[in-house]
Amino acid sequence: MITFNEEKKLFKLDTPASSYIMGVYEADLLLCLYYGKRLPDDNVWALARRNISASFSPVVPEIRDHWYSTDAAPMEYPVNGRGDFRLSALSVKNKDGNTVTDLRYVSYEITPGKPDMSPLPHLYCENDADCDTLAITMRDAYTGVEAVLYYTVFNTCDVIAKHVVIKNGGADAVILDRALSAGVDLPAMDYDLITLWGRHVKERQFERRPLAHGIQGVHSKRGVSSHAQNPFAALISTGGGEDVGDAYGFNLVYSGNFEIAAEVDHNASTRVVMGIDPTDFEWNLAPGESFTTPEAVIVYSDEGLGKMSRTFHKAYSEYLIRGKYKKAKRPLLINSWEAAYFDFDTDKLISFAQRAKETGIEMLVMDDGWFGKRNDDTTSLGDWYINTDKLDMARLVDTVHAMGLKFGIWYEPEMISPVSDLYRAHPDWAVHVPGRENSPGRQQYVLDVSREDVRDNIFGQMCSVLKNYKIDYLKWDFNRNVSEAGSALLPPERAHEFFHRFILGTYDLMDRFTKEFPDILFENCSGGGGRFDPGMLYFSPQIWTSDNTDPIERLMIQFGTSLCYPASTMGAHVSACGRTGYRTKGDVALWGTYGYELDPNKLSAEEKQIVKEQVAEYHKYYRLIREGELYRLIAPWDNAFRCAWSFVSQDKSEALVTVVTMRQTQEELFRLKLKGLDPGKYYRNEADGEVYSGALLMYAGLELTDLCGDDGTSFKVYLKEV
Ligand code: GLA
């Protein structure tokens, strides 16, 4: 719900459990006055920090009487060059060549529902009753530049989505050199910053550090959101944790260069800004033109990180993920990559499908190596025609379908091998800059999808395969970061627009494919989870979480990923490698979108039996995991020996608890306190028939000492209401 108090000039944005309050101050400054637990009233003007002067900081000329400085004020959308020396969200280079920017409040509008931000990915709202949108227009009187600040407030979960449309309403061209999506000013610094760092095969590792004076945060200038840092950050009150404390979550719906930064100032206030990374970014705006920033998703939880995560999960499941597979059951797949790498032919793949079918697996995915002359990673990206020396595609696809299995295929659309027909014909279609040799990565260059002609070519090539054969699933990969970032079509004055244009090109391609092939299930991938972000989730409901399939390593990756992203989005497969037995592999993979990544011909009779049982469990728990709520009971960043998590159904009538022993500890009791149950309900433990109240399970805990086995073992406990 959004209200505007005309008399007090206060905007109050209420979600079920949070309030966000902004005020129009003297001289039409827009201030961020409160963000936290829901308030019944809005008597917040005392929070405007009127009396703190910032030494040496200039004051606002129009309100000189009480020396008001924007450098000490909680600015809602901070700008550059007018005396607020902290991080700014907007910096506009004007006709005079300087970047002094000023924004003052002009007007507002409140509407039901949520505006469409296409071509940018965004949260959407099909039912206007679920959310309302506030648009506040700000204006720079000197340049005529306007910024319309959009806030969509959800009535169903504690989410506020923010983005900004910057319009050049003046007579002269301007250049945006910072155009961030959102800022939040908090009046304290007693928070810890949580971010998700990583690298290939070690994605989204939880990292927590106390805020310190100055700037701290995460960013990417790799052309993608990246393995290195996820476009996610959280602030949690000092001493807070999984279930207690104020937690603020920040996530950017964007797959390219980003920045999320927190700056603690001289008054111990914290400013968080987020948006496109300003490094290597500029955008030219001619008179009348406008620029839309990506969307920032902001969550507040008064019950620590657990509730923050569940809020993100609900928001993304309901308002981000689209298409047939938003609700439809995802097929249980087997992928050829770890089973065969590039070494396969028609018969080998058919044998995978045959053996897989015997265990109940539902789809065969043919990974890299089926196109051009690709037998290793040195060639053929960009040549998206069947390698007929290797494959009889019609026989393969027909045979697999005749078995009753679905069929999936791998692509890496935004890449080009220097050894390819496409590169020989169009060397200028690779991303490059004049006068410098391109730096290869995994022996490939990046394809310039900022160009429409390039996108048309790739779309056409891929369509001829996708339309000729019945393809049920498409794995969309991206296996290097972007260097020598430039396009043959961009003039020098637009060179710094490249990175954003590149991502807009990617989104356009994905949009075309998802519209043309609404029945195909898309799974995003980037060397595992190098583009695990909400921008990608808008187009593909699941993402390959990591090339690391070792279950113990996966725990850290999946726990980290779960801070922000729901279980349904995490591709999780059982593979032949990894240091545990198949049962633990299955228990860990069951958390995500389940599958296998191995040669089923090589499974022993005993392993095959385990796979059959796992397939049955996958079906049994599918709805509970897909639609239930996640509780991180023991996180691997808190405990080096064991970790545990559970899914509890929305109606609290059932729960599945999984425990993994990472390192066995001798002679120690293990009593696990569950979470999220109804204290008044009674639950039967399926394994031994014992009945316990939800209260007992949560306050006294389940006694599990005897179930804990050796290093790398796991077990599950299924509880159902009686
Ligand atoms: C990436 C993916 C793998 C596989 C290979 C194929 O590394 O993460 O799953 O698809 O590419 O080259």
PDB file of C-alpha atoms and ligand atoms in Angstrom, residues 337 367-368 374 410 442 475 477 479 525 527-528 544 547 597, ligand 1:
ATOM      1  CA  TRP A 337      28.584 -33.617 -20.369  1.00  0.00           C
ATOM      2  CA  ASP A 367      25.532 -31.150 -24.169  1.00  0.00           C
ATOM      3  CA  ASP A 368      28.406 -29.450 -26.023  1.00  0.00           C
ATOM      4  CA  ARG A 374      33.280 -29.489 -32.645  1.00  0.00           C
ATOM      5  CA  TRP A 410      23.148 -27.257 -25.560  1.00  0.00           C
ATOM      6  CA  ARG A 442      38.586 -20.928 -23.492  1.00  0.00           C
ATOM      7  CA  LYS A 475      20.836 -25.223 -22.050  1.00  0.00           C
ATOM      8  CA  ASP A 477      25.778 -21.396 -21.907  1.00  0.00           C
ATOM      9  CA  ASN A 479      31.867 -19.618 -21.117  1.00  0.00           C
ATOM     10  CA  CYS A 525      24.514 -21.695 -17.539  1.00  0.00           C
ATOM     11  CA  GLY A 527      30.638 -22.247 -16.794  1.00  0.00           C
ATOM     12  CA  GLY A 528      28.286 -23.486 -14.065  1.00  0.00           C
ATOM     13  CA  TRP A 544      23.048 -24.700 -13.689  1.00  0.00           C
ATOM     14  CA  ASP A 547      30.162 -27.384 -12.584  1.00  0.00           C
ATOM     15  CA  GLU A 597      25.300 -36.104 -15.076  1.00  0.00           C
TER      16      GLU A 597
HETATM   17  C1  GLA B   1      30.264 -25.250 -19.300  1.00  0.00           C
HETATM   18  C2  GLA B   1      29.103 -25.842 -18.537  1.00  0.00           C
HETATM   19  C3  GLA B   1      29.170 -27.342 -18.558  1.00  0.00           C
HETATM   20  C4  GLA B   1      29.204 -27.835 -19.983  1.00  0.00           C
HETATM   21  C5  GLA B   1      30.373 -27.203 -20.716  1.00  0.00           C
HETATM   22  C6  GLA B   1      30.364 -27.547 -22.180  1.00  0.00           C
HETATM   23  O1  GLA B   1      31.450 -25.385 -18.615  1.00  0.00           O
HETATM   24  O2  GLA B   1      29.067 -25.373 -17.229  1.00  0.00           O
HETATM   25  O3  GLA B   1      28.048 -27.882 -17.881  1.00  0.00           O
HETATM   26  O4  GLA B   1      27.992 -27.513 -20.616  1.00  0.00           O
HETATM   27  O5  GLA B   1      30.352 -25.799 -20.608  1.00  0.00           O
HETATM   28  O6  GLA B   1      31.407 -26.990 -22.863  1.00  0.00           O
END
